[in-house]
PDB file of C-alpha atoms in Angstrom:
ATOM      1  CA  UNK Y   1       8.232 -12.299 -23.011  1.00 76.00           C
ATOM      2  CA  UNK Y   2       5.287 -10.424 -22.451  1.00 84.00           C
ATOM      3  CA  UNK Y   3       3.669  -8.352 -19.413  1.00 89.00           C
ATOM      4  CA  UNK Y   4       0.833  -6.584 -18.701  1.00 92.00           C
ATOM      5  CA  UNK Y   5       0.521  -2.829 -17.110  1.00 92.00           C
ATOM      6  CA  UNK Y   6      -2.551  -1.390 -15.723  1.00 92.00           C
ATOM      7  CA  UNK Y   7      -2.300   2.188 -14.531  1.00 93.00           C
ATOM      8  CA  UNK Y   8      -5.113   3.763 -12.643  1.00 91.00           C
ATOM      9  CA  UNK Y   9      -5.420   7.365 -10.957  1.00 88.00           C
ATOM     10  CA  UNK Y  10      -5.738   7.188  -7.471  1.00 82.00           C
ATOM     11  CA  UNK Y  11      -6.419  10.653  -5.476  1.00 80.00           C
ATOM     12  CA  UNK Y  12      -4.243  12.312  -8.765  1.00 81.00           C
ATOM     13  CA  UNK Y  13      -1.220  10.095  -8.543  1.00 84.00           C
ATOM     14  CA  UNK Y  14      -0.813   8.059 -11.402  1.00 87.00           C
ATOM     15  CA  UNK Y  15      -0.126   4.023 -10.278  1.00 89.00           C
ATOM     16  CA  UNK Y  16       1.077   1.645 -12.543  1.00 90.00           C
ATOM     17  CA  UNK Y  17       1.084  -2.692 -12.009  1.00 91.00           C
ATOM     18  CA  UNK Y  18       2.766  -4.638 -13.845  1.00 91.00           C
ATOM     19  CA  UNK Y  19       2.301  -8.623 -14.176  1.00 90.00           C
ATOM     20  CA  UNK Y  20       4.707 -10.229 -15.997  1.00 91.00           C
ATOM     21  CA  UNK Y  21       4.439 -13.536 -17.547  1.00 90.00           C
ATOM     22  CA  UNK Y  22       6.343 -14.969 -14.887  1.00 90.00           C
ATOM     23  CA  UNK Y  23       4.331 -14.273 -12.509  1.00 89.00           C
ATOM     24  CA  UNK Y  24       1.224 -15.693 -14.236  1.00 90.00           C
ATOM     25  CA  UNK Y  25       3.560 -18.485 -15.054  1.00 91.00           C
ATOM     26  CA  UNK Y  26       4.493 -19.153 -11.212  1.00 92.00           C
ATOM     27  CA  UNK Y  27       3.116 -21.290  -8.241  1.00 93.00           C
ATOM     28  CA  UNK Y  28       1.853 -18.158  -6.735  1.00 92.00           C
ATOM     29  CA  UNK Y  29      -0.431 -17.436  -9.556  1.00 92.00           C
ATOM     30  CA  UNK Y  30      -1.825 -21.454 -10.394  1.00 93.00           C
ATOM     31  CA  UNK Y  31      -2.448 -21.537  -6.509  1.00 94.00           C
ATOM     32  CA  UNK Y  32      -4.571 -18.030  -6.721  1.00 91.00           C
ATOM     33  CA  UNK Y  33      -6.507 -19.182 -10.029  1.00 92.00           C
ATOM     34  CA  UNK Y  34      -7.627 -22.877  -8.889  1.00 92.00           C
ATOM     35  CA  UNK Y  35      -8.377 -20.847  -5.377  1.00 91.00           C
ATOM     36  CA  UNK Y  36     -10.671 -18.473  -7.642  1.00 87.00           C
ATOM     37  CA  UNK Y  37     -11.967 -21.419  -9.614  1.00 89.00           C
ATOM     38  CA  UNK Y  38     -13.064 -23.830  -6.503  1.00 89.00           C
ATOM     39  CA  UNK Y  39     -14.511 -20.462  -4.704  1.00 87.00           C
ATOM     40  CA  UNK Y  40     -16.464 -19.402  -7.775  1.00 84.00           C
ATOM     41  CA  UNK Y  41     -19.973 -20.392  -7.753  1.00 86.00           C
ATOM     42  CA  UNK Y  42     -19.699 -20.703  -3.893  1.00 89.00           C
ATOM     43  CA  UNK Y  43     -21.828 -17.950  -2.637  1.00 90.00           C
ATOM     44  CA  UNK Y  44     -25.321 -17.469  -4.964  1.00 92.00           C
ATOM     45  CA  UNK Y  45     -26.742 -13.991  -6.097  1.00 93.00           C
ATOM     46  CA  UNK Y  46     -28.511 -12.875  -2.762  1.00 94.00           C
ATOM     47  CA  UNK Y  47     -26.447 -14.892  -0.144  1.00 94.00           C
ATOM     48  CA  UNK Y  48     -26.139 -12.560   3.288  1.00 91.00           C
ATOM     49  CA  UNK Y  49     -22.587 -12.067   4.687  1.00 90.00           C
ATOM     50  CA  UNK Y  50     -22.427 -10.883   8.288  1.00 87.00           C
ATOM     51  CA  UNK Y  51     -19.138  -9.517  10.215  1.00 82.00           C
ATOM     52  CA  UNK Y  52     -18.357 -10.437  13.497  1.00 78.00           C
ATOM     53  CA  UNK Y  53     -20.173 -12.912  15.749  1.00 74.00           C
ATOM     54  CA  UNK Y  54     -23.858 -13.717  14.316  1.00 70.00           C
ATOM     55  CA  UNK Y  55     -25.528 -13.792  18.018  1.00 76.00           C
ATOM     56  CA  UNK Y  56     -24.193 -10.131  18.362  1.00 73.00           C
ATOM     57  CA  UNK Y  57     -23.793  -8.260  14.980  1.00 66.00           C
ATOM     58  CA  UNK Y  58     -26.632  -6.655  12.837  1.00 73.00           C
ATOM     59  CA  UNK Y  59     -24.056  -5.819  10.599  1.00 85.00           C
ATOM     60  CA  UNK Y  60     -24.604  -7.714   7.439  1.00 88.00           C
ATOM     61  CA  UNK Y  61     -24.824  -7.026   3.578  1.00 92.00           C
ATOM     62  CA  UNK Y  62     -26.541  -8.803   0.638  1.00 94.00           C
ATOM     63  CA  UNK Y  63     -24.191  -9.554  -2.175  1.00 94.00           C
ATOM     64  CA  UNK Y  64     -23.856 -11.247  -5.534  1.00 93.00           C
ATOM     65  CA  UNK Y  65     -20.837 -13.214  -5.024  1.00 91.00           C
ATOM     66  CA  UNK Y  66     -17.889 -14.430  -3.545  1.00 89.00           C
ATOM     67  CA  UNK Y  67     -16.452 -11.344  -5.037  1.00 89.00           C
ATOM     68  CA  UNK Y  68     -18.782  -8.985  -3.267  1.00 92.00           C
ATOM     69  CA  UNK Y  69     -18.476 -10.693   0.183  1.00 91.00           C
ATOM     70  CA  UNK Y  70     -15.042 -10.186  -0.326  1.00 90.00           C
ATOM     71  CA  UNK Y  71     -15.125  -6.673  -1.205  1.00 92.00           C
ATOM     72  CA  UNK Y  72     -17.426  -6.258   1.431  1.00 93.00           C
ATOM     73  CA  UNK Y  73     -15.923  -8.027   4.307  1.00 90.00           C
ATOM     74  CA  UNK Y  74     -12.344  -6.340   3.647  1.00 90.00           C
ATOM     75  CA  UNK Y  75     -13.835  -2.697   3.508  1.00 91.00           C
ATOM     76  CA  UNK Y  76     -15.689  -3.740   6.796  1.00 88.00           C
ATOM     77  CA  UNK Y  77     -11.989  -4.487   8.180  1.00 87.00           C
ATOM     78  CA  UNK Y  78     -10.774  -1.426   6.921  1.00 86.00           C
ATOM     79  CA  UNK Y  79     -12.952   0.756   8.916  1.00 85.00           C
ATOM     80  CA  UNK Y  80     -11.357  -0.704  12.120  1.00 81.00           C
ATOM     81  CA  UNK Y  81      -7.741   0.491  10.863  1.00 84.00           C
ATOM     82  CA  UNK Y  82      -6.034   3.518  11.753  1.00 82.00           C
ATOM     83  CA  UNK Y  83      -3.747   4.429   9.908  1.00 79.00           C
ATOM     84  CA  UNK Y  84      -1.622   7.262  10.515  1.00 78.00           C
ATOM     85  CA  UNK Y  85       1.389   9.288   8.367  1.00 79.00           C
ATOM     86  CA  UNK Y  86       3.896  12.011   9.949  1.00 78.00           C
ATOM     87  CA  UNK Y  87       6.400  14.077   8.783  1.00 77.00           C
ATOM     88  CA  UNK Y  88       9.121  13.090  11.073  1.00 78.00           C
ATOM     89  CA  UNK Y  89      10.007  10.819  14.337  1.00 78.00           C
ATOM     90  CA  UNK Y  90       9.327  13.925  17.015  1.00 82.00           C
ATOM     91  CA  UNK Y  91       5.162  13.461  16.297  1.00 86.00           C
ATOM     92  CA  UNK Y  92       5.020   9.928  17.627  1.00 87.00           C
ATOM     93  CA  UNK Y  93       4.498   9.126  21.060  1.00 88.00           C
ATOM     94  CA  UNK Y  94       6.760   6.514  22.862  1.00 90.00           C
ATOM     95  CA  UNK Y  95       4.936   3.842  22.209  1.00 90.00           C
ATOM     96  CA  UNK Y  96       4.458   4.222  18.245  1.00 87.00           C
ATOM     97  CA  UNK Y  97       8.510   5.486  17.878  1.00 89.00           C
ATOM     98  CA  UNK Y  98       9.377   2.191  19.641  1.00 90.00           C
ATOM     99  CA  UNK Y  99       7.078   0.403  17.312  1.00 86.00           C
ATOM    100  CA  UNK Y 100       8.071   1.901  14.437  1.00 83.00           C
ATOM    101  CA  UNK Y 101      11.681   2.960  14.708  1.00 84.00           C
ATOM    102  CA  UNK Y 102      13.629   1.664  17.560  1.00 88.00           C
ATOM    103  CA  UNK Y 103      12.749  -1.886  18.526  1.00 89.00           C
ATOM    104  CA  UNK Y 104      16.100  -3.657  17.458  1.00 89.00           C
ATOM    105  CA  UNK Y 105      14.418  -6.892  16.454  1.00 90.00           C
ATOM    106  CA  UNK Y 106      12.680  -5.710  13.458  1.00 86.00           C
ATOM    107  CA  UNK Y 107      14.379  -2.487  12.585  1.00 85.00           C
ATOM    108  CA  UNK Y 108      16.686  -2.513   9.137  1.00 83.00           C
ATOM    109  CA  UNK Y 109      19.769  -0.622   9.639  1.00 83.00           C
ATOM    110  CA  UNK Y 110      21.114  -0.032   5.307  1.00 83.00           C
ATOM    111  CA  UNK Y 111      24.585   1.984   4.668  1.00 83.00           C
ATOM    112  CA  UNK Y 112      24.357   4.512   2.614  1.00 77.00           C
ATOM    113  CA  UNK Y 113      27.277   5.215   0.297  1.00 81.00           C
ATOM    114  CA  UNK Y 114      28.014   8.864  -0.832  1.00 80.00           C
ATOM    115  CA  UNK Y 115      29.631   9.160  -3.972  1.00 87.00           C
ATOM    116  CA  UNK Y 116      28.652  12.627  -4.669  1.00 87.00           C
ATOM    117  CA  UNK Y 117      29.116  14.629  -1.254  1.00 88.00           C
ATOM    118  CA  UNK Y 118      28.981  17.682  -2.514  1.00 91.00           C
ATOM    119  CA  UNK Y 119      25.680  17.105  -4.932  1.00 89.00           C
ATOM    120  CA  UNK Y 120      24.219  14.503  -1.848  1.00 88.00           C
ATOM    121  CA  UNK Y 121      24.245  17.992   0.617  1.00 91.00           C
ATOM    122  CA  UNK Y 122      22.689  20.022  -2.539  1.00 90.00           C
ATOM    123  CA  UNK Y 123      19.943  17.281  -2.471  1.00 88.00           C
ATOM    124  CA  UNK Y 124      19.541  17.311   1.626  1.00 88.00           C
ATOM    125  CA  UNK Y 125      19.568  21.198   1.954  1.00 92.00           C
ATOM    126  CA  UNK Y 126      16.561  21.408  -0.878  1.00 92.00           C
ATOM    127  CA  UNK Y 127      14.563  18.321   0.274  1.00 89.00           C
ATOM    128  CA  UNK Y 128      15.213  19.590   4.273  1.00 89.00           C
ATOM    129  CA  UNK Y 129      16.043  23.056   4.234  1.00 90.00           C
ATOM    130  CA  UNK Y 130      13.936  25.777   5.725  1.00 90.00           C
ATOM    131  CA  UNK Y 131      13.114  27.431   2.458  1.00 91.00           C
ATOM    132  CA  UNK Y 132       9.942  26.030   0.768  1.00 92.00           C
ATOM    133  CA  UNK Y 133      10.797  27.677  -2.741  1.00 93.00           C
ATOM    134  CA  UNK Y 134      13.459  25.466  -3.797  1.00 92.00           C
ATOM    135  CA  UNK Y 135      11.597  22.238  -2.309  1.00 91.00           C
ATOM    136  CA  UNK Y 136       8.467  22.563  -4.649  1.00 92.00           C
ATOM    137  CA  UNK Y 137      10.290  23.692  -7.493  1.00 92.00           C
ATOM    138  CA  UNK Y 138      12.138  20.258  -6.951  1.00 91.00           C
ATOM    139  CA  UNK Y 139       9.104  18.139  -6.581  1.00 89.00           C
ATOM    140  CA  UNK Y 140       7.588  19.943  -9.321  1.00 90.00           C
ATOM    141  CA  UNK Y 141      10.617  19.015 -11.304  1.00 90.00           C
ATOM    142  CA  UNK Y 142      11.160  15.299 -10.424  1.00 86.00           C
ATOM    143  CA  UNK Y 143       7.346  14.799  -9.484  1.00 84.00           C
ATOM    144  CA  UNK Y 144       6.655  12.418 -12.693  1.00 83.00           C
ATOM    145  CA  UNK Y 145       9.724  10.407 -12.870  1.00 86.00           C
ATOM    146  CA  UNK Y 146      10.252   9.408  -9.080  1.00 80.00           C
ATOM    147  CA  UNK Y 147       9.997   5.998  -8.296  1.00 75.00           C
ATOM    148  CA  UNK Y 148       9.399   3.830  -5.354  1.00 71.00           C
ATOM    149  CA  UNK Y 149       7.339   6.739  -3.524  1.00 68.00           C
ATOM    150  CA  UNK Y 150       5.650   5.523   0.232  1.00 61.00           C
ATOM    151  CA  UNK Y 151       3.027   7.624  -0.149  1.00 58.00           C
TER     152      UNK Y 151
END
């Protein structure tokens, strides 16, 4: 079997993909090529894409492909997204905690299983603690081989 990984940089952190060949061997990926195939072609060098309704928006680009329009069209979308990170639950308001945290029908609730107490409060003292020293010398530490980060 083989696979593919492509790393890039992205604001310092290193991200790697990986495509395996079962993926390019799956449904999902034959539905996304023919997709790419019928669509290519589809929108000349030059065509005008415009977002939102065409009576109202001025808002419009000149691009060489489906490709671009895409590109285009999605970072247009992006600007209307706020997105927002904290550090813990007491920064949200109400509304965004309920959204977020406690609305029963699509919060996950997972056990966690302890099988090193002692080690486990080591761990949540560093990572929680008051003292900074002994955080950063743990990211610093662990920084390249985490996984599964939601940065």
């Amino acid at each position: 079997r083989y696979r593919l990984l492509l790393s890039k940089r992205v604001h310092g952190n290193l991200k790697i993909s990986v495509i395996s060949s079962d993926f390019v061997a799956s449904d999902d990926y034959q539905s996304l090529m023919n997709a790419a195939t019928s669509l290519a072609g589809k929108v000349p060098a030059g065509s005008r894409v415009r977002r939102g309704d065409p009576e109202k928006s001025n808002k419009e680009s000149v691009v060489a492909d489906f490709r671009g329009a895409f590109e285009w069209l999605l970072s247009e979308a992006e600007r209307s997204i706020s997105r927002q990170r904290y550090k813990g639950l007491g920064e949200m308001n109400p509304q965004q905690l309920w959204e977020t945290t406690m609305d029963a029908s699509t919060r996950r609730l997972l056990r966690v299983q302890i099988e090193d107490a002692i080690m486990a409060d080591q761990v949540f003292t560093t990572l929680m603690g008051d003292e900074v020293d002994p955080r950063r010398a743990f990211i610093e530490k662990n920084a390249l081989i985490a996984r599964n980060l939601d940065i």
